[in-house]
PDB file of C-alpha atoms in Angstrom:
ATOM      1  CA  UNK A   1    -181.232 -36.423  43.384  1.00  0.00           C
ATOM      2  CA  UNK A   2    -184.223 -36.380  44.990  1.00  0.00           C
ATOM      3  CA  UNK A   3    -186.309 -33.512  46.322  1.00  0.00           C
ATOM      4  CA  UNK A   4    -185.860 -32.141  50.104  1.00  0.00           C
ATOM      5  CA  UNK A   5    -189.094 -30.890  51.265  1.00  0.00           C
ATOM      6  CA  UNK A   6    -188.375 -29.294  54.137  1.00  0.00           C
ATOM      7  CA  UNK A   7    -189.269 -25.807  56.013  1.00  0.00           C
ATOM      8  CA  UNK A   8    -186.367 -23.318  55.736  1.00  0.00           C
ATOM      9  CA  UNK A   9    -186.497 -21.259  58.294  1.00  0.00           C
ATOM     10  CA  UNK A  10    -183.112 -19.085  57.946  1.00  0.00           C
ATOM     11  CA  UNK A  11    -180.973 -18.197  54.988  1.00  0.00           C
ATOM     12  CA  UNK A  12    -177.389 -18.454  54.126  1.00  0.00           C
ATOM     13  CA  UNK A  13    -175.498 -15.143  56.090  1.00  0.00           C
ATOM     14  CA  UNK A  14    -178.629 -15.030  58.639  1.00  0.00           C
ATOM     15  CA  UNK A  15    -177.144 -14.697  62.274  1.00  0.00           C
ATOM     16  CA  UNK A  16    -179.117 -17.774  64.613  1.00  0.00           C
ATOM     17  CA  UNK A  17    -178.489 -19.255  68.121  1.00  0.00           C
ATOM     18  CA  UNK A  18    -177.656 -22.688  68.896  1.00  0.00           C
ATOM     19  CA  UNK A  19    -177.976 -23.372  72.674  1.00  0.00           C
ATOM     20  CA  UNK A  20    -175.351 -23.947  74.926  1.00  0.00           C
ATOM     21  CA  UNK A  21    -172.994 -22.922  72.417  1.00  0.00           C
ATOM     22  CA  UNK A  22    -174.504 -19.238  71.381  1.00  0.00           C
ATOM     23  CA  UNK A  23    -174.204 -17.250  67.967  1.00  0.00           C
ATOM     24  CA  UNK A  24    -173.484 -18.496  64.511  1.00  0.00           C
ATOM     25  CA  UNK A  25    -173.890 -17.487  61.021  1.00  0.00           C
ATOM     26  CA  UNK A  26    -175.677 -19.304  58.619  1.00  0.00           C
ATOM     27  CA  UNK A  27    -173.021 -20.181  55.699  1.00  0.00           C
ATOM     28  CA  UNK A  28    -174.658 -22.436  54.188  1.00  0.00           C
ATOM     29  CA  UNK A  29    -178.008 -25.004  53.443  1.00  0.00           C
ATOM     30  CA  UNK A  30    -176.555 -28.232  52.257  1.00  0.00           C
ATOM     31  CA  UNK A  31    -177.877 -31.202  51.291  1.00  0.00           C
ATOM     32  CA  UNK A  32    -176.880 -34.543  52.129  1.00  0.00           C
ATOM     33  CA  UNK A  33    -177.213 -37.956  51.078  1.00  0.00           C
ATOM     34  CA  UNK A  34    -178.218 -39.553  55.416  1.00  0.00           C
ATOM     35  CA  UNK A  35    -178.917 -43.267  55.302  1.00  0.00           C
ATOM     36  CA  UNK A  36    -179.939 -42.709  51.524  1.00  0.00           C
ATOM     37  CA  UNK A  37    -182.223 -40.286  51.523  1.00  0.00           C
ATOM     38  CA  UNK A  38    -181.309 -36.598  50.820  1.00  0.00           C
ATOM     39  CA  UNK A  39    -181.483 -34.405  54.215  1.00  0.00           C
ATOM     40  CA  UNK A  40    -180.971 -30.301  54.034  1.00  0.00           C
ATOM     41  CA  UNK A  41    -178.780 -29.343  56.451  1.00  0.00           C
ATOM     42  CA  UNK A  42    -178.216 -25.948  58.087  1.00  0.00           C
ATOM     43  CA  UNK A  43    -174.175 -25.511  58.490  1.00  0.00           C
ATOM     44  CA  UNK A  44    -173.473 -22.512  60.914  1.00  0.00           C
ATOM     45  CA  UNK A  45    -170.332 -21.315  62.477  1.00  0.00           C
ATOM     46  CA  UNK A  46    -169.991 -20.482  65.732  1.00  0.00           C
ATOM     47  CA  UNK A  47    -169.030 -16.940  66.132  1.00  0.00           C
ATOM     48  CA  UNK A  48    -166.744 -17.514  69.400  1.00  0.00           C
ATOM     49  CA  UNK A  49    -164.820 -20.594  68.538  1.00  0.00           C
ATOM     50  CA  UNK A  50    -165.346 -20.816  64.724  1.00  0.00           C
ATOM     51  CA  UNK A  51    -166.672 -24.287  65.416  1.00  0.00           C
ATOM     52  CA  UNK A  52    -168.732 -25.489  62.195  1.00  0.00           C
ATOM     53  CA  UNK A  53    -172.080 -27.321  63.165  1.00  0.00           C
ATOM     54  CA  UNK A  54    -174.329 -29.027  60.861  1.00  0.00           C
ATOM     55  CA  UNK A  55    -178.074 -29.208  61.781  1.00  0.00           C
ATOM     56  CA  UNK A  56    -180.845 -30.794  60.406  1.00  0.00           C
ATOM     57  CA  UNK A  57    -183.425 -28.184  58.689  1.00  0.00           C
ATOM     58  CA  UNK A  58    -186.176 -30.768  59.415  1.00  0.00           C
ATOM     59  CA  UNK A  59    -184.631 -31.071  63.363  1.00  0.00           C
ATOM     60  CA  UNK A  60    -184.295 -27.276  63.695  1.00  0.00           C
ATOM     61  CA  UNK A  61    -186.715 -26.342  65.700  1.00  0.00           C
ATOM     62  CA  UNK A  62    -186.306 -28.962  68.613  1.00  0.00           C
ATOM     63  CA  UNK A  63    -182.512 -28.421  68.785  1.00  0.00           C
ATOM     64  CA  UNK A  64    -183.555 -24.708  69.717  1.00  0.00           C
ATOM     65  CA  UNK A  65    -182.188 -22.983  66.844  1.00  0.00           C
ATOM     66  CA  UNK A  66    -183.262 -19.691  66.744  1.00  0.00           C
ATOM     67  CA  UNK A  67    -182.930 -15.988  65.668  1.00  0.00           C
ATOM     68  CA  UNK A  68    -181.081 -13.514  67.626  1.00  0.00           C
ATOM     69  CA  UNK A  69    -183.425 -12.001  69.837  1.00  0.00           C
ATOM     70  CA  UNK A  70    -185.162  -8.706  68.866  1.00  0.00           C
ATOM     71  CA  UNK A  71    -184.657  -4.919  70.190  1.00  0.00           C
ATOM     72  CA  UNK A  72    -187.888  -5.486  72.188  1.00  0.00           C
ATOM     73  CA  UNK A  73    -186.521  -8.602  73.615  1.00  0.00           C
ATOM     74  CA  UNK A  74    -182.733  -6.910  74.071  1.00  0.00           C
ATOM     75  CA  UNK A  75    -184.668  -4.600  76.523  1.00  0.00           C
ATOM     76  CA  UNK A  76    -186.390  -7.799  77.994  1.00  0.00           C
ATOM     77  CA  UNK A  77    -183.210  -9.007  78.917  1.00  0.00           C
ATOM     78  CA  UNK A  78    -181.820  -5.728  80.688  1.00  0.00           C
ATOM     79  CA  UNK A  79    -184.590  -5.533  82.881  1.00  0.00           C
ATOM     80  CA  UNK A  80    -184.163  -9.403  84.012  1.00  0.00           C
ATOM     81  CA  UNK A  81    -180.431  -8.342  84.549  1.00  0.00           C
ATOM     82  CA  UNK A  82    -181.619  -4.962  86.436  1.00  0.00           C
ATOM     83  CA  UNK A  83    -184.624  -6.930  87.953  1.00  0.00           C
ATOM     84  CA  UNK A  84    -183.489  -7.054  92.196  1.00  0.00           C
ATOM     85  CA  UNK A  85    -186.429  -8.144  93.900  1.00  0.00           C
ATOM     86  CA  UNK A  86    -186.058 -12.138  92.886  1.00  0.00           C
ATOM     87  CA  UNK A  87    -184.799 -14.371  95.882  1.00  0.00           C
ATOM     88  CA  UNK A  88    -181.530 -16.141  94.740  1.00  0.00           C
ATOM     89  CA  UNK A  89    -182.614 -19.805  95.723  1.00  0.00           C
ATOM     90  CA  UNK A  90    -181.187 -20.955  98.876  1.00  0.00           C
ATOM     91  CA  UNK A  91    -180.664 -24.902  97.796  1.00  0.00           C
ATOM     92  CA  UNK A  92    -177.197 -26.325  97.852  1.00  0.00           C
ATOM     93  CA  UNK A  93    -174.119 -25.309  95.175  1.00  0.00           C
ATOM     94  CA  UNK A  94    -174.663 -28.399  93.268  1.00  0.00           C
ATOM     95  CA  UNK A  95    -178.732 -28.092  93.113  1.00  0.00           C
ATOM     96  CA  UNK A  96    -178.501 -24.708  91.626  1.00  0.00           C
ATOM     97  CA  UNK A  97    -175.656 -25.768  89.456  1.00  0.00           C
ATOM     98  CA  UNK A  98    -178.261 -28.065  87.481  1.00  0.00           C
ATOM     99  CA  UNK A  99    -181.014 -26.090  87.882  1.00  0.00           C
ATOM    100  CA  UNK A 100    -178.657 -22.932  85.988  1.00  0.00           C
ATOM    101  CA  UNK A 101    -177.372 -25.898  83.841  1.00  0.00           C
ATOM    102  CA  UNK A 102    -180.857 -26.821  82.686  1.00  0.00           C
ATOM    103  CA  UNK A 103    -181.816 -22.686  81.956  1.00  0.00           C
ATOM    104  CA  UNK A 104    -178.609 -22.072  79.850  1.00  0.00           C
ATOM    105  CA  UNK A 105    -179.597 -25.831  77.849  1.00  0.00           C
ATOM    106  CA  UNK A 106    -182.784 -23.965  77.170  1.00  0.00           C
ATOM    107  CA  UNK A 107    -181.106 -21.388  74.575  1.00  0.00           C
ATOM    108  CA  UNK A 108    -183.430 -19.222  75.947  1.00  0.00           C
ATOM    109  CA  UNK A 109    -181.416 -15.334  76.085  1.00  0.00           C
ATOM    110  CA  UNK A 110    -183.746 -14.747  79.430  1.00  0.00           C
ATOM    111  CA  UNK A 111    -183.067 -17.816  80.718  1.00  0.00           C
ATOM    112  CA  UNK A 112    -179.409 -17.391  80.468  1.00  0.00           C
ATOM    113  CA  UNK A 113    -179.931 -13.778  81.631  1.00  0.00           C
ATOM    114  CA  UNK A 114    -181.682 -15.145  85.133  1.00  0.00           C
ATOM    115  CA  UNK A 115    -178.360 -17.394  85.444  1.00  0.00           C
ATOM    116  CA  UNK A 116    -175.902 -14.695  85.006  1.00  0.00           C
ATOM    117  CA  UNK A 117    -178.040 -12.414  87.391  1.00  0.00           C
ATOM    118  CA  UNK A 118    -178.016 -14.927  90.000  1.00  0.00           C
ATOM    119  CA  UNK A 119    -174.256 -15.496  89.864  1.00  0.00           C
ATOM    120  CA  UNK A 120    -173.618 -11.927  89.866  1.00  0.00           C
ATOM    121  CA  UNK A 121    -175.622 -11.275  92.571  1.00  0.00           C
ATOM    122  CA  UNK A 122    -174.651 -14.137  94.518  1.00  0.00           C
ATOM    123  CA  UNK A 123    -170.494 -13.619  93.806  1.00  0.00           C
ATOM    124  CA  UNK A 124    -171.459 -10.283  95.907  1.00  0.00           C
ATOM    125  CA  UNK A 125    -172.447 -12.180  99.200  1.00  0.00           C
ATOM    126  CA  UNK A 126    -170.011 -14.908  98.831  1.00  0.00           C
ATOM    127  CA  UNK A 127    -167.718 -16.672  96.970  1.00  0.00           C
ATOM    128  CA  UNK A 128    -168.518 -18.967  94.372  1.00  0.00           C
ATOM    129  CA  UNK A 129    -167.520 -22.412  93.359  1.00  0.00           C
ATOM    130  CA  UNK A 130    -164.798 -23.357  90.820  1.00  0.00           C
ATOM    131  CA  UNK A 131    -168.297 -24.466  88.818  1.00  0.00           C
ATOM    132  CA  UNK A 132    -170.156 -21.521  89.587  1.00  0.00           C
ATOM    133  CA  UNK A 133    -167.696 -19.340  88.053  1.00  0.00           C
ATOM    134  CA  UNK A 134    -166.998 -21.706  85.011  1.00  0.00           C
ATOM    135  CA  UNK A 135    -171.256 -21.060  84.767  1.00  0.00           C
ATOM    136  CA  UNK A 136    -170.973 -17.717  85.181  1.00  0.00           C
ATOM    137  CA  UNK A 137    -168.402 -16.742  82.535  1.00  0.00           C
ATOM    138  CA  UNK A 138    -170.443 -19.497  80.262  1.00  0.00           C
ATOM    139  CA  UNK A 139    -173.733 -17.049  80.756  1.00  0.00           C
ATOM    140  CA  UNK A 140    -171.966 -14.262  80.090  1.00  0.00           C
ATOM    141  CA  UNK A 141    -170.515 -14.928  77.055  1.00  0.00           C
ATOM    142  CA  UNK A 142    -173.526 -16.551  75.532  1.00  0.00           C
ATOM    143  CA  UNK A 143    -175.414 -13.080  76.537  1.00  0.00           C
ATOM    144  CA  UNK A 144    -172.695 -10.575  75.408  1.00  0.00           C
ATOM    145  CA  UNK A 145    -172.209 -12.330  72.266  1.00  0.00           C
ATOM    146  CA  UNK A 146    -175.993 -12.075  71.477  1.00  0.00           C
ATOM    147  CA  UNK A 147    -176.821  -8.682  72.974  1.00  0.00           C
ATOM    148  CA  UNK A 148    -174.001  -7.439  70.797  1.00  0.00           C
ATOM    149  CA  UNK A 149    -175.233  -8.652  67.877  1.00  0.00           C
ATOM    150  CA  UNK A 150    -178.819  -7.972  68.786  1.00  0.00           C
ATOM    151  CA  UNK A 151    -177.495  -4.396  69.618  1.00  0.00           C
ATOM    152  CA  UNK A 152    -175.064  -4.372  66.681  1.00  0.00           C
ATOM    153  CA  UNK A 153    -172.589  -3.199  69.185  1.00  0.00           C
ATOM    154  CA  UNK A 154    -169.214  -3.797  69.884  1.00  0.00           C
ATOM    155  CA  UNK A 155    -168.782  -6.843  72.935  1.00  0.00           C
ATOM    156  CA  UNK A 156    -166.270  -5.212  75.102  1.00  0.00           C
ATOM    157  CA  UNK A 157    -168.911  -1.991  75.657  1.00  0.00           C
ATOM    158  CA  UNK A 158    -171.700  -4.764  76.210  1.00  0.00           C
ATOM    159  CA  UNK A 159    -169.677  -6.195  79.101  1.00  0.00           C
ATOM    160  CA  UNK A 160    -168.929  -3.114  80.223  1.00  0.00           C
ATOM    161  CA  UNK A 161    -172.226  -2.047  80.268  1.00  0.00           C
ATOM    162  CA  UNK A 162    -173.459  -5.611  82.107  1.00  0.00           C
ATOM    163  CA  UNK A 163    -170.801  -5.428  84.731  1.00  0.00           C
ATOM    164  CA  UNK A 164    -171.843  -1.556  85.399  1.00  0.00           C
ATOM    165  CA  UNK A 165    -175.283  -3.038  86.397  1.00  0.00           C
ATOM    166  CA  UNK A 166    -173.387  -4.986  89.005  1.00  0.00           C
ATOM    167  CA  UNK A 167    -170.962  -2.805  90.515  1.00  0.00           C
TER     168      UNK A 167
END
């Protein structure tokens, strides 16, 4: 077998976050034989669906795998969700659908935290769309599930503690 060279950037049990999809746990680093040549591979399951995904160690980085974000960041995050004075955008359903599309594809927590603000705050002056509130619940998730890890905190009391902000 031949050697993998390769930066490893988490280890087996580390908690990461794959966009669009949210937080995993590193079980394993496994390599594989791809196209003949030995590749290390990252295989993480998804905490909410117990999906299993297998990413390259080499490709890491530009799939946005990434740590769970930081206490410092965790209070980042709370004052994007507190922050009132930003204009929700004024464009058409659909516009602002891909725009909050494109944030949450980011993987970024404070991306995903400006998209669940925005659909909070908007669900307060009107109703949303069927895919509005499909985005919505897809923010929230991804943030609850990574706040509560951040937080090492139960993810009922997270949500509570989000929709408190909103009330």
């Amino acid at each position: 077998m031949s050697e993998v060279k390769e930066k490893i950037r988490f280890a087996t049990g580390d908690m990461a976050v794959y966009p669009s999809h949210g937080v995993g746990q590193i079980e394993t680093i496994k390599v594989q034989k791809v196209g003949g040549v030995d590749q290390a591979f990252y295989v993480l399951k998804l905490l909410e669906s117990g999906m299993t995904i297998m990413i390259p160690t080499a490709n890491s980085e530009n799939v946005g795998l990434r740590p769970v974000i930081s206490r410092n960041e965790v209070k980042k995050v709370e004052d994007i969700l507190k922050n009132r004075e930003n204009k929700i955008s004024t464009q058409t359903w659909n516009r602002r659908y891909r725009d909050y599309m494109d944030k949450i594809k980011t993987g970024s927590a404070f991306e995903v935290a400006v998209v669940l603000r925005d659909l909070l705050l908007l669900r307060g002056d009107k109703e949303l769309s069927y895919g509005e509130r499909k985005m919505m619940d897809t923010a929230k998730n991804l943030l609850i599930r990574e706040l509560s890890v951040a937080r090492k905190m139960d993810e009922e009391k997270v949500e509570q503690q989000i929709e408190e902000l909103f009330a």
